[in-house]
């Protein structure tokens, strides 16, 4: 564990800042305003969000929400959505385990780290109000973003699709609002080469278009010490085009098409426990003993260099709005998306073939949402809506484990193939109203009905070497089931003055059930379905802004009651047998209680200095966990410590950032900034394994940016992980198979330099 004084110093700094300068996290000026102008302002810029499906001041929304504009995302040094790590209290957002195209998101202790196609995400991910149903393809590259909003707590009414933990909304640039163009090139550590471009043009009073693209490449920060091959890199091409139309004063349409292609090398981690072969003659044999030294970003793999991780992600959406008069409007959001992946994943991160897999996914989804909105221009606003989504998700997997079993030192060839086909149909209807029933008092209430139906078919076959070919088998399974739920929301807010608002709220979230995509035996398929999980969250908060507009602050306290947590565990069914039989059941295992507190703030100190910070505290604990390995001492695998800690739920998260702009007269402006962030002890798997725990750590970042007088040019340089902290971000836990326990690490210290040219027309 880190020395106590490090934790105390970081938290003390954040608390002192909170007391001295109350403020609100994530304030940003409109994207077209020059940074030099923002830096010399005397007030913080007003922020609007769409957390309740309409544009409102962030100060008036009874929701814990953080918002980030384009320039602030740059100051966070975020190149993809995982760059929000540390910038939002009680948020864990990192690249998924062993995969370069997935994202692991937990908000307030609730999420879903498993990218297997039969699991739904626990945090809803949205781009321009379109729901992304997989955590595959959700590690968004940030290249034409207008604003990112992070909504904390269940969003069961307005964002009801599997948003038990919260929602992350990405809004891309509007061609009518973001006109002009920009070209940016960058270089950096590990052979980094970036290229980004944006062009927005208004064709007439009634039409505008934009086109944006990015090419992001780096060689990677992990190396195979024998072959010299580089891993954990990126090769991404992404494009988006938009056409915005306003043919009449009462109708508007925005059509959007996007395409992303990735062709990345493997993502490798480090084995943290001995890798063990089961030898039918000699018994257990250790193939690999983990190093006792610090990880040096060197890993081996059994895959060839041409066996990497490919993804193609594309889609089309149409956002239509009709103004029906002074009080009523209609909105339609139609979207089609297609995701294709072919990823080799070396789960054991070694030269041995123990947990090596190929996962190919061919996903397609269509969604349609209709909203009827009412606003009487005074004390009542309401929204009524309906939602439909159909997702087809065939997949093919191959598992290679020819080093797992052996006889007298000779490996026994083993291959498992899996072909799945999952179809999900989701329908929902919802309503939400906001009523100022008395001066300074506002009541909001909402209700959503959701129903998910899943039709699942699975065939898995095993192929052993010649001596054991007689035990080859094929297991088939099919199932169809539906789940539904009512998810209400209620809030009461009081405006104590023009600058202080307090609220209390209660929200219910629902994530549908599913089928275990790792059921490999006839015994397992009889209980392959798992039930939904639900959460109730009760919250109280205060939002404040100083009279002079220089300081703003958000405080929130919450209590969550979380039931039927969907937990994938790893079991050996016959631990005393010389040939272990392993399984990966999905249990509705746990009841949880989560309590927490959050602070976010920004303070403008003088005309050119900005101080911001966040503090999050959380106590997530199991009230019960239905796993015989922890509850039954007679179980051969009994271990009462397996579920003492909730994964991805550090007790403290804190960050302090400071930046100052020096005006250079006719030479523009120079901004210098930096941040320090702390994250408490974090367990990286449902089954708590010592090697898959990251002790509390502190990181730092630095940046500087020069802007020309009219913001025609920007030169930016920065260092991430400036102290070269070594820390884990994710973990693979399949301990029943060769004792696999693999940790993945954040990049070491790295730098970048970029040059941007802005154009106006």
XYZ file of C-alpha atoms in Angstrom:
761
model
C 0.000 0.000 0.000
C 1.154 3.551 -0.679
C 2.486 5.504 2.291
C -0.271 7.192 4.211
C 1.218 10.655 3.767
C 0.753 10.474 -0.014
C -2.957 9.833 0.350
C -3.367 12.486 3.028
C -1.418 15.088 1.064
C -3.485 14.633 -2.084
C -6.825 14.608 -0.299
C -5.870 17.521 1.933
C -5.000 19.580 -1.120
C -8.362 18.815 -2.680
C -10.294 19.558 0.508
C -8.467 22.828 1.101
C -9.275 23.851 -2.450
C -12.908 22.952 -1.880
C -13.136 25.113 1.226
C -11.190 28.031 -0.173
C -12.772 28.175 -3.615
C -16.055 26.297 -4.124
C -16.482 25.503 -7.765
C -18.008 23.268 -10.378
C -16.044 20.758 -12.458
C -15.914 20.882 -16.209
C -16.808 24.433 -17.228
C -15.937 25.254 -20.823
C -16.637 28.054 -23.247
C -18.299 27.563 -26.587
C -16.034 25.677 -28.954
C -15.632 28.609 -31.342
C -14.299 30.987 -28.660
C -10.537 31.371 -28.513
C -8.685 30.022 -25.470
C -6.947 33.350 -24.937
C -10.324 35.054 -24.591
C -11.515 32.459 -22.114
C -8.365 32.731 -20.033
C -8.717 36.489 -19.642
C -12.402 36.376 -18.654
C -13.522 37.486 -15.229
C -16.303 34.896 -14.887
C -16.713 31.207 -15.494
C -18.692 30.374 -18.602
C -22.251 29.157 -18.248
C -22.656 25.483 -19.151
C -25.707 23.872 -20.691
C -26.369 20.137 -20.734
C -29.011 17.821 -22.144
C -29.090 15.378 -19.240
C -32.918 15.509 -19.237
C -33.275 15.425 -23.055
C -33.632 19.211 -23.295
C -31.114 22.026 -23.068
C -30.747 23.359 -19.526
C -28.191 25.112 -17.391
C -26.086 22.582 -15.522
C -26.875 24.562 -12.367
C -30.606 23.811 -12.718
C -30.425 20.042 -13.264
C -31.060 17.836 -10.188
C -28.607 15.258 -11.533
C -24.930 14.680 -10.749
C -23.489 15.486 -14.171
C -20.060 16.564 -15.414
C -19.604 18.258 -18.781
C -16.477 18.708 -20.900
C -16.044 20.877 -23.991
C -13.535 20.474 -26.782
C -10.772 22.621 -25.280
C -11.144 21.079 -21.863
C -10.817 17.574 -23.301
C -7.515 18.766 -24.774
C -6.443 20.083 -21.382
C -7.266 16.664 -19.946
C -4.922 15.296 -22.637
C -7.667 12.884 -23.655
C -7.355 11.223 -27.069
C -10.193 8.750 -26.470
C -13.030 8.432 -23.986
C -10.798 6.713 -21.388
C -9.048 10.086 -20.979
C -11.875 11.018 -18.582
C -10.235 8.761 -15.980
C -9.561 10.913 -12.930
C -11.628 13.867 -14.137
C -14.981 12.688 -12.717
C -15.450 11.569 -9.098
C -16.231 7.876 -8.611
C -15.737 7.120 -12.313
C -13.557 4.243 -13.527
C -13.070 4.253 -17.293
C -10.218 2.324 -18.922
C -9.457 0.260 -21.995
C -11.005 -3.181 -21.669
C -8.913 -6.176 -20.667
C -6.854 -7.656 -23.457
C -8.776 -5.773 -26.138
C -7.889 -2.571 -27.950
C -11.473 -1.761 -28.944
C -13.465 -2.175 -25.719
C -14.024 0.136 -22.789
C -14.561 -0.816 -19.138
C -16.779 1.760 -17.417
C -17.881 1.762 -13.783
C -19.744 4.670 -12.192
C -20.283 4.608 -8.441
C -19.317 0.948 -8.275
C -21.673 -0.224 -11.048
C -20.587 -1.390 -14.510
C -19.740 -4.444 -16.610
C -16.095 -5.284 -17.440
C -16.787 -8.398 -19.528
C -16.955 -7.743 -23.283
C -18.479 -11.137 -24.050
C -21.397 -10.613 -26.414
C -23.994 -12.031 -24.018
C -23.313 -9.327 -21.404
C -24.928 -5.915 -21.614
C -23.048 -2.807 -20.440
C -23.817 -1.357 -17.029
C -23.227 2.242 -18.120
C -25.114 3.487 -21.169
C -22.908 4.912 -23.933
C -24.485 7.386 -26.365
C -23.233 9.336 -29.386
C -25.614 12.057 -30.562
C -28.340 10.347 -28.498
C -27.802 6.966 -30.208
C -27.295 4.081 -27.786
C -24.266 1.819 -28.343
C -25.256 -1.639 -27.149
C -21.734 -3.168 -26.895
C -18.666 -2.128 -24.922
C -16.832 -3.353 -28.025
C -16.387 -0.344 -30.265
C -17.199 2.083 -27.432
C -13.617 3.271 -26.804
C -14.478 6.401 -28.758
C -11.681 8.416 -30.345
C -12.297 12.097 -29.596
C -11.808 14.022 -32.832
C -14.946 16.107 -33.602
C -16.543 16.361 -30.172
C -18.567 19.343 -29.062
C -19.271 18.126 -25.519
C -19.130 15.024 -23.341
C -21.521 14.593 -20.421
C -21.145 12.028 -17.660
C -24.366 11.335 -15.754
C -23.777 9.549 -12.469
C -26.310 7.217 -10.925
C -29.027 5.114 -12.607
C -30.753 6.824 -15.539
C -33.705 4.483 -15.612
C -36.313 6.836 -17.076
C -34.865 8.898 -19.933
C -31.804 6.724 -20.635
C -33.286 3.460 -19.540
C -31.409 0.979 -21.721
C -29.114 -0.803 -19.237
C -28.015 2.416 -17.519
C -27.849 1.122 -13.944
C -24.548 2.877 -13.273
C -25.092 6.020 -15.294
C -24.663 7.285 -18.829
C -21.933 8.882 -20.917
C -23.162 11.129 -23.722
C -20.937 12.279 -26.567
C -22.258 15.137 -28.695
C -20.427 15.785 -31.953
C -20.190 19.166 -33.640
C -23.207 20.785 -35.251
C -22.446 22.063 -38.782
C -24.551 25.203 -38.243
C -22.732 26.098 -35.019
C -19.183 24.910 -35.782
C -18.232 26.467 -39.084
C -14.739 26.744 -40.427
C -12.033 24.160 -40.420
C -9.003 22.827 -38.592
C -6.082 20.550 -39.345
C -3.946 19.093 -36.559
C -0.858 16.889 -36.702
C 0.982 15.410 -33.756
C 3.899 13.219 -32.796
C 4.945 11.625 -29.541
C 6.254 8.681 -27.586
C 6.187 5.101 -28.922
C 6.173 6.270 -32.526
C 2.953 8.217 -32.086
C 1.612 9.955 -35.188
C -1.764 11.729 -35.114
C -3.731 13.521 -37.798
C -7.102 15.200 -37.247
C -9.149 17.400 -39.531
C -12.541 19.117 -39.447
C -14.450 21.155 -41.996
C -17.849 22.731 -41.381
C -19.593 24.975 -43.891
C -23.006 26.598 -44.127
C -24.252 26.149 -47.682
C -27.238 28.441 -47.211
C -29.582 29.617 -44.512
C -31.219 26.209 -44.773
C -28.317 23.773 -45.101
C -24.887 23.098 -43.611
C -22.479 20.194 -43.699
C -19.380 18.976 -41.888
C -16.794 16.305 -42.406
C -14.257 15.176 -39.839
C -11.558 12.561 -39.777
C -8.721 11.237 -37.666
C -5.821 8.883 -38.182
C -4.169 7.773 -34.930
C -1.156 5.497 -34.844
C 1.442 4.438 -32.322
C 3.691 1.406 -32.149
C 2.784 0.430 -28.583
C 4.495 0.431 -25.211
C 4.857 -3.337 -24.633
C 7.585 -5.362 -26.356
C 8.254 -9.061 -26.805
C 11.857 -9.356 -25.529
C 12.592 -12.305 -27.832
C 11.043 -11.237 -31.134
C 11.226 -7.468 -30.638
C 7.586 -7.092 -31.737
C 5.657 -4.142 -30.267
C 2.205 -4.495 -28.725
C -0.479 -2.371 -27.031
C -0.409 0.147 -29.839
C -3.023 1.695 -32.094
C -3.784 2.033 -35.792
C -7.155 3.781 -36.125
C -8.861 5.567 -38.984
C -12.136 7.327 -38.142
C -14.426 9.576 -40.201
C -17.779 11.279 -39.742
C -19.924 13.295 -42.108
C -22.986 15.374 -41.234
C -25.645 17.162 -43.223
C -27.886 19.566 -41.296
C -31.060 20.867 -42.896
C -33.597 23.512 -41.857
C -36.009 23.492 -44.792
C -38.654 25.389 -42.816
C -38.773 27.360 -39.608
C -40.555 24.466 -37.909
C -38.559 21.457 -39.117
C -34.900 20.476 -38.938
C -32.946 17.333 -39.733
C -29.406 16.185 -39.050
C -28.117 13.195 -41.002
C -24.874 11.602 -39.852
C -22.691 8.796 -41.167
C -19.554 7.495 -39.462
C -16.879 4.883 -40.075
C -14.062 3.577 -37.878
C -11.417 1.035 -38.833
C -8.834 -0.403 -36.466
C -5.997 -2.770 -37.281
C -4.104 -3.081 -34.018
C -1.523 -5.449 -32.640
C -2.344 -7.540 -29.571
C -2.936 -6.004 -26.167
C -0.684 -7.842 -23.722
C -0.501 -7.875 -19.951
C 1.576 -9.605 -17.287
C 0.915 -12.962 -15.579
C 0.647 -12.300 -11.858
C 0.383 -15.931 -10.699
C 2.166 -19.157 -11.701
C 0.831 -20.612 -14.953
C 0.193 -24.327 -14.452
C -0.096 -27.273 -16.825
C -2.095 -30.314 -15.768
C 0.143 -33.267 -16.621
C -1.738 -36.571 -16.469
C 1.466 -38.404 -15.499
C 3.358 -35.892 -13.354
C 0.526 -33.776 -11.921
C 0.613 -29.977 -11.882
C 3.633 -28.477 -13.658
C 4.556 -24.797 -13.435
C 5.187 -23.477 -16.944
C 5.741 -19.862 -16.002
C 6.607 -18.268 -12.668
C 5.787 -14.545 -12.434
C 8.678 -12.171 -11.931
C 9.138 -10.621 -8.502
C 10.509 -7.437 -10.112
C 8.404 -4.512 -11.251
C 6.801 -4.963 -14.634
C 9.165 -3.723 -17.345
C 6.584 -3.619 -20.159
C 7.936 -6.810 -21.687
C 5.547 -9.684 -22.420
C 5.546 -12.830 -24.537
C 2.799 -14.276 -26.698
C 2.110 -17.481 -28.573
C 0.406 -15.626 -31.424
C 2.097 -14.621 -34.650
C 2.683 -10.906 -35.391
C -0.059 -10.972 -38.052
C -2.645 -12.200 -35.519
C -3.882 -8.921 -34.098
C -7.133 -7.145 -33.309
C -9.242 -5.791 -36.153
C -12.467 -3.826 -35.949
C -14.784 -2.075 -38.362
C -17.535 0.070 -36.843
C -19.935 2.123 -38.922
C -23.366 3.614 -38.744
C -25.982 6.067 -39.939
C -28.382 8.193 -37.930
C -31.177 10.674 -38.655
C -32.237 13.178 -36.024
C -35.483 14.919 -37.006
C -37.289 17.682 -35.088
C -40.694 19.272 -35.676
C -41.974 22.388 -33.905
C -45.718 21.902 -33.536
C -46.436 25.306 -32.061
C -45.540 27.384 -29.070
C -45.676 24.482 -26.616
C -45.277 21.157 -28.415
C -42.465 19.584 -30.420
C -41.634 16.125 -31.782
C -38.223 14.500 -32.108
C -37.265 11.309 -33.931
C -33.901 9.541 -33.587
C -33.322 6.709 -36.056
C -30.044 4.807 -36.213
C -28.432 1.774 -37.807
C -25.063 0.458 -36.658
C -22.757 -2.371 -37.749
C -19.813 -3.722 -35.740
C -17.380 -6.363 -37.024
C -14.438 -7.525 -34.936
C -11.812 -10.208 -35.323
C -9.575 -10.185 -32.271
C -6.915 -12.561 -31.046
C -6.566 -12.246 -27.278
C -3.673 -13.820 -25.377
C -5.417 -14.148 -22.040
C -2.440 -15.720 -20.253
C 0.047 -13.182 -21.750
C 2.799 -15.743 -22.236
C 4.459 -17.821 -24.937
C 2.349 -20.787 -23.769
C -0.940 -21.728 -25.378
C -3.115 -21.792 -22.273
C -5.794 -19.154 -22.631
C -5.537 -17.968 -26.201
C -8.719 -17.073 -28.034
C -10.053 -15.710 -31.291
C -13.279 -13.719 -30.967
C -15.156 -12.712 -34.103
C -18.325 -10.646 -33.733
C -20.724 -9.568 -36.467
C -23.162 -7.228 -34.755
C -25.952 -5.173 -36.274
C -28.480 -2.960 -34.520
C -31.360 -0.729 -35.498
C -32.959 1.677 -33.043
C -35.828 4.129 -33.215
C -36.815 6.649 -30.575
C -39.738 9.073 -30.664
C -40.162 11.964 -28.250
C -43.084 14.310 -27.752
C -41.994 17.348 -25.742
C -44.134 19.960 -24.006
C -43.057 23.315 -22.585
C -45.613 25.913 -21.526
C -42.896 28.543 -21.348
C -43.224 28.773 -17.616
C -43.593 26.247 -14.847
C -44.205 22.947 -16.673
C -42.113 20.863 -19.067
C -42.772 17.261 -20.026
C -41.498 14.588 -22.363
C -43.255 11.425 -23.568
C -41.369 8.833 -25.543
C -41.138 5.365 -27.039
C -38.030 3.343 -27.853
C -37.331 0.274 -30.008
C -34.102 -1.580 -30.700
C -33.348 -4.808 -32.513
C -29.866 -6.268 -32.291
C -28.530 -9.365 -34.042
C -25.238 -10.673 -32.742
C -23.766 -13.810 -34.315
C -20.221 -14.616 -33.200
C -17.526 -17.230 -33.694
C -14.863 -18.054 -31.118
C -11.902 -20.391 -30.967
C -10.048 -21.262 -27.760
C -6.541 -22.695 -28.034
C -5.118 -24.523 -25.000
C -2.668 -27.122 -26.278
C -0.286 -26.425 -23.383
C -2.963 -26.753 -20.698
C -2.953 -30.554 -20.593
C 0.026 -32.851 -21.081
C 1.160 -36.416 -20.666
C 4.676 -37.092 -19.375
C 5.809 -33.668 -20.579
C 4.165 -33.878 -23.996
C 1.409 -31.338 -24.654
C -2.034 -32.600 -25.616
C -3.570 -30.602 -28.470
C -6.852 -28.898 -27.567
C -9.213 -26.660 -29.499
C -12.696 -25.457 -28.599
C -14.947 -23.748 -31.129
C -18.045 -21.774 -30.217
C -20.718 -20.439 -32.544
C -23.312 -18.181 -30.963
C -26.302 -16.341 -32.335
C -28.080 -13.840 -30.113
C -31.006 -11.644 -31.089
C -32.300 -8.977 -28.717
C -35.481 -6.972 -29.125
C -36.012 -4.080 -26.721
C -39.090 -1.911 -26.411
C -39.808 0.859 -23.935
C -42.219 3.687 -23.217
C -41.443 6.558 -20.889
C -42.701 9.869 -19.544
C -41.066 12.592 -17.491
C -42.428 15.911 -16.207
C -40.840 18.918 -14.521
C -43.274 21.138 -12.548
C -42.457 24.324 -10.649
C -45.431 24.004 -8.327
C -44.496 27.001 -6.176
C -41.951 29.804 -6.492
C -38.426 28.314 -6.071
C -39.806 24.741 -5.698
C -39.725 22.206 -8.545
C -40.930 18.622 -8.595
C -39.828 16.192 -11.322
C -41.166 12.692 -11.837
C -40.709 10.058 -14.481
C -41.603 6.462 -15.270
C -40.347 3.998 -17.876
C -41.515 0.539 -18.855
C -38.844 -1.623 -20.500
C -39.049 -5.086 -21.985
C -36.133 -7.060 -23.435
C -36.523 -10.351 -25.273
C -33.465 -12.471 -26.082
C -33.282 -15.443 -28.398
C -30.018 -17.324 -27.992
C -28.479 -20.306 -29.759
C -25.092 -21.775 -28.951
C -23.009 -24.683 -30.233
C -19.640 -25.556 -28.746
C -17.317 -28.364 -29.826
C -14.077 -29.725 -28.380
C -11.262 -31.238 -30.424
C -8.524 -33.148 -28.569
C -5.281 -34.619 -29.866
C -5.207 -38.152 -31.313
C -4.851 -39.979 -27.977
C -7.974 -38.321 -26.584
C -10.096 -37.902 -29.701
C -12.671 -40.273 -28.228
C -13.787 -37.652 -25.715
C -14.477 -34.971 -28.340
C -18.004 -33.678 -27.966
C -20.450 -31.093 -29.247
C -22.916 -29.384 -26.922
C -25.830 -27.376 -28.305
C -28.110 -25.028 -26.433
C -30.959 -22.721 -27.317
C -33.076 -20.512 -25.138
C -35.545 -17.670 -25.401
C -36.580 -15.480 -22.528
C -37.857 -11.998 -21.810
C -37.553 -9.628 -18.872
C -39.356 -6.408 -18.098
C -39.274 -3.698 -15.450
C -40.758 -0.401 -14.339
C -38.139 2.220 -13.514
C -39.395 5.399 -11.848
C -37.537 8.575 -10.965
C -38.450 11.382 -8.586
C -36.714 14.597 -7.581
C -37.502 17.690 -5.562
C -35.388 20.809 -5.900
C -35.328 24.151 -4.146
C -33.755 27.365 -5.466
C -32.484 29.021 -2.312
C -31.298 32.001 -4.367
C -30.318 32.807 -7.922
C -26.996 31.084 -7.274
C -27.774 28.193 -4.901
C -29.923 25.136 -5.648
C -30.465 22.013 -3.584
C -32.185 18.764 -4.509
C -33.089 15.272 -3.368
C -33.851 12.430 -5.765
C -34.637 8.733 -6.050
C -33.988 6.704 -9.211
C -34.330 3.063 -10.159
C -32.147 1.394 -12.798
C -32.598 -1.919 -14.593
C -30.233 -4.081 -16.652
C -31.850 -7.033 -18.367
C -30.951 -10.657 -17.886
C -29.216 -12.866 -20.411
C -27.533 -16.157 -21.194
C -24.118 -17.388 -20.168
C -21.913 -17.204 -23.244
C -19.324 -19.486 -21.592
C -21.572 -22.471 -20.850
C -19.610 -25.390 -22.332
C -21.228 -28.520 -20.898
C -24.712 -29.978 -20.898
C -24.854 -29.473 -17.123
C -24.099 -25.766 -17.425
C -26.608 -25.106 -20.194
C -29.495 -26.172 -17.978
C -28.882 -23.033 -15.906
C -27.408 -20.822 -18.607
C -29.822 -17.904 -18.108
C -29.279 -15.218 -15.504
C -31.780 -12.686 -14.219
C -31.803 -8.863 -14.415
C -30.048 -6.658 -11.908
C -31.677 -3.575 -10.400
C -30.523 -0.650 -8.319
C -32.220 2.092 -6.319
C -30.168 5.233 -5.731
C -31.113 8.008 -3.320
C -29.223 11.256 -3.705
C -29.006 14.710 -2.158
C -27.027 17.526 -3.704
C -26.261 21.228 -3.707
C -25.114 23.353 -6.659
C -23.693 26.812 -6.026
C -22.293 29.736 -7.955
C -20.763 32.859 -6.413
C -22.428 36.227 -7.009
C -19.523 37.436 -9.121
C -19.530 34.276 -11.233
C -15.936 33.367 -10.417
C -16.592 30.242 -8.332
C -19.022 27.360 -8.729
C -19.418 24.132 -6.774
C -21.314 20.851 -6.800
C -21.796 18.555 -3.813
C -23.652 15.246 -3.888
C -24.186 12.412 -1.412
C -25.773 9.134 -2.447
C -26.908 5.727 -1.223
C -27.455 2.823 -3.624
C -29.141 -0.503 -2.974
C -27.998 -2.913 -5.694
C -29.598 -6.352 -6.125
C -28.882 -9.438 -8.249
C -25.421 -8.310 -9.370
C -24.515 -10.356 -12.478
C -21.123 -11.863 -11.612
C -19.038 -14.107 -13.845
C -16.918 -16.363 -11.630
C -14.317 -19.025 -12.407
C -14.745 -22.471 -10.848
C -13.102 -25.892 -10.857
C -15.926 -28.418 -10.514
C -13.723 -31.339 -9.431
C -10.558 -29.897 -7.817
C -9.461 -33.328 -6.502
C -9.499 -34.932 -9.940
C -6.257 -35.263 -11.962
C -8.202 -33.803 -14.917
C -10.005 -30.676 -13.681
C -13.329 -29.674 -15.158
C -13.723 -25.913 -15.149
C -16.714 -23.653 -15.650
C -17.543 -19.961 -15.721
C -21.048 -19.560 -14.332
C -22.826 -16.212 -14.268
C -24.465 -15.768 -10.899
C -27.071 -13.294 -9.739
C -24.692 -13.400 -6.884
C -24.826 -10.375 -4.759
C -26.657 -7.679 -2.938
C -24.614 -4.536 -2.553
C -24.799 -1.341 -0.602
C -22.943 1.662 -1.956
C -22.600 4.967 -0.127
C -20.649 7.939 -1.344
C -19.923 11.637 -1.489
C -18.755 13.801 -4.393
C -17.413 17.305 -4.881
C -16.578 19.069 -8.143
C -15.354 22.590 -8.519
C -13.781 25.333 -10.596
C -12.475 28.710 -9.415
C -11.186 31.580 -11.511
C -8.354 33.146 -9.529
C -7.696 36.467 -11.174
C -8.315 36.920 -14.871
C -5.849 34.316 -16.119
C -5.708 31.467 -13.586
C -8.105 28.556 -13.367
C -8.196 26.082 -10.495
C -10.385 22.980 -10.639
C -10.750 19.781 -8.713
C -12.852 16.781 -7.811
C -13.113 14.544 -4.781
C -15.083 11.317 -4.622
C -15.474 8.983 -1.677
C -17.268 5.655 -1.952
C -17.915 2.686 0.304
C -19.098 -0.259 -1.806
C -19.698 -3.510 0.051
C -21.509 -6.794 -0.456
C -24.367 -7.550 1.872
C -24.336 -11.108 0.529
C -22.644 -13.082 -2.243
C -24.184 -16.397 -3.325
C -21.034 -18.333 -4.176
C -20.451 -21.704 -2.484
C -16.707 -21.088 -2.598
C -17.136 -18.325 -0.033
C -20.154 -19.571 1.927
C -19.658 -23.345 2.217
C -16.575 -24.506 4.168
C -17.147 -28.028 2.832
C -16.616 -26.838 -0.740
C -13.178 -28.035 -1.978
C -12.462 -24.533 -3.343
C -13.598 -22.738 -0.191
C -11.980 -19.315 0.185
C -13.831 -16.736 2.309
C -11.663 -13.895 0.964
C -12.742 -14.212 -2.684
C -15.460 -11.575 -2.495
C -14.416 -9.166 0.225
C -14.089 -6.228 -2.196
C -16.278 -4.864 -4.980
C -14.264 -4.552 -8.222
C -13.390 -1.189 -9.775
C -14.649 0.717 -6.740
C -11.786 2.620 -5.059
C -12.684 4.337 -1.831
C -11.145 7.691 -2.855
C -10.727 9.459 -6.173
C -9.342 12.983 -6.198
C -7.853 15.415 -8.675
C -6.568 18.989 -8.596
C -5.746 20.924 -11.786
C -4.237 24.390 -12.177
C -3.585 26.386 -15.316
C -2.426 29.941 -15.998
C -2.404 31.942 -19.224
C 0.289 34.502 -19.967
C -0.801 37.176 -22.418
C 1.977 37.875 -24.933
C 0.509 40.978 -26.521
C 0.716 40.784 -30.273
C 2.301 37.334 -29.988
C -0.796 35.588 -28.661
C -1.063 33.731 -25.358
C 0.783 30.929 -23.608
C -1.103 28.596 -21.250
C 0.704 26.332 -18.796
C -1.190 23.725 -16.804
C -0.930 20.550 -14.830
C -2.890 18.189 -12.649
C -2.357 15.676 -9.854
C -4.778 12.770 -9.388
C -5.131 10.100 -6.717
C -7.005 6.789 -6.903
C -7.396 4.460 -3.935
C -6.950 0.686 -3.743
C -8.766 -0.963 -6.657
C -9.607 -4.636 -7.176
C -9.586 -5.610 -10.860
C -11.722 -8.765 -10.875
C -14.891 -10.126 -9.279
C -12.879 -12.936 -7.709
C -10.432 -11.005 -5.534
C -6.956 -12.266 -6.397
C -3.927 -10.592 -4.762
C -2.129 -10.085 -8.074
C -5.174 -8.338 -9.515
C -5.300 -5.535 -6.990
C -3.829 -2.100 -7.569
C -2.779 -0.219 -4.467
C -3.573 3.474 -4.230
C -1.436 5.619 -6.479
C -0.894 9.211 -7.591
C -0.319 10.409 -11.147
C 0.515 13.793 -12.647
C 0.276 15.453 -16.036
C 1.688 18.666 -17.533
C 0.862 20.611 -20.682
C 1.552 23.921 -22.370
C -0.263 25.511 -25.304
C 0.545 28.571 -27.394
C -2.297 30.276 -29.254
C -1.789 32.911 -31.910
C -3.690 36.209 -31.489
C -6.749 35.197 -33.552
C -6.449 31.503 -32.654
C -5.309 30.714 -36.177
C -2.505 28.535 -34.807
C -2.113 26.399 -31.711
C 1.003 24.527 -30.651
C 0.490 22.146 -27.758
C 2.884 19.889 -25.868
C 2.333 17.680 -22.875
C 3.509 14.845 -20.676
C 1.180 12.174 -19.309
C 2.061 10.069 -16.284
C 4.852 12.552 -15.649
C 6.114 10.710 -12.554
C 6.322 7.428 -14.496
C 4.002 5.668 -12.062
C 3.606 1.921 -12.632
C -0.025 0.931 -12.101
C -2.555 -1.650 -13.255
C -5.824 -0.709 -14.890
C -7.489 -4.052 -15.718
C -7.313 -7.763 -15.004
C -8.154 -11.125 -16.608
C -9.174 -13.719 -14.030
C -9.635 -17.297 -15.250
C -7.887 -18.994 -12.355
C -9.668 -22.308 -12.981
C -7.812 -22.557 -16.317
C -4.054 -22.908 -15.766
C -4.323 -20.399 -12.893
C -4.580 -17.474 -15.336
C -4.477 -14.103 -13.569
C -3.276 -11.412 -15.966
C -2.866 -7.717 -15.188
C -2.860 -4.884 -17.728
C -0.936 -1.675 -17.138
C -1.309 1.961 -18.084
C 1.386 3.381 -20.363
C 4.588 4.654 -18.744
C 5.542 8.318 -18.951
C 4.875 9.611 -22.459
C 4.992 12.933 -24.284
C 3.353 14.481 -27.335
C 3.617 17.584 -29.522
C 0.868 18.833 -31.831
C 0.359 21.728 -34.221
C -3.126 22.894 -35.176
C -4.205 25.300 -37.893
C -7.704 26.780 -37.686
C -9.498 28.251 -40.674
C -12.547 30.469 -40.956
C -14.574 31.080 -44.095
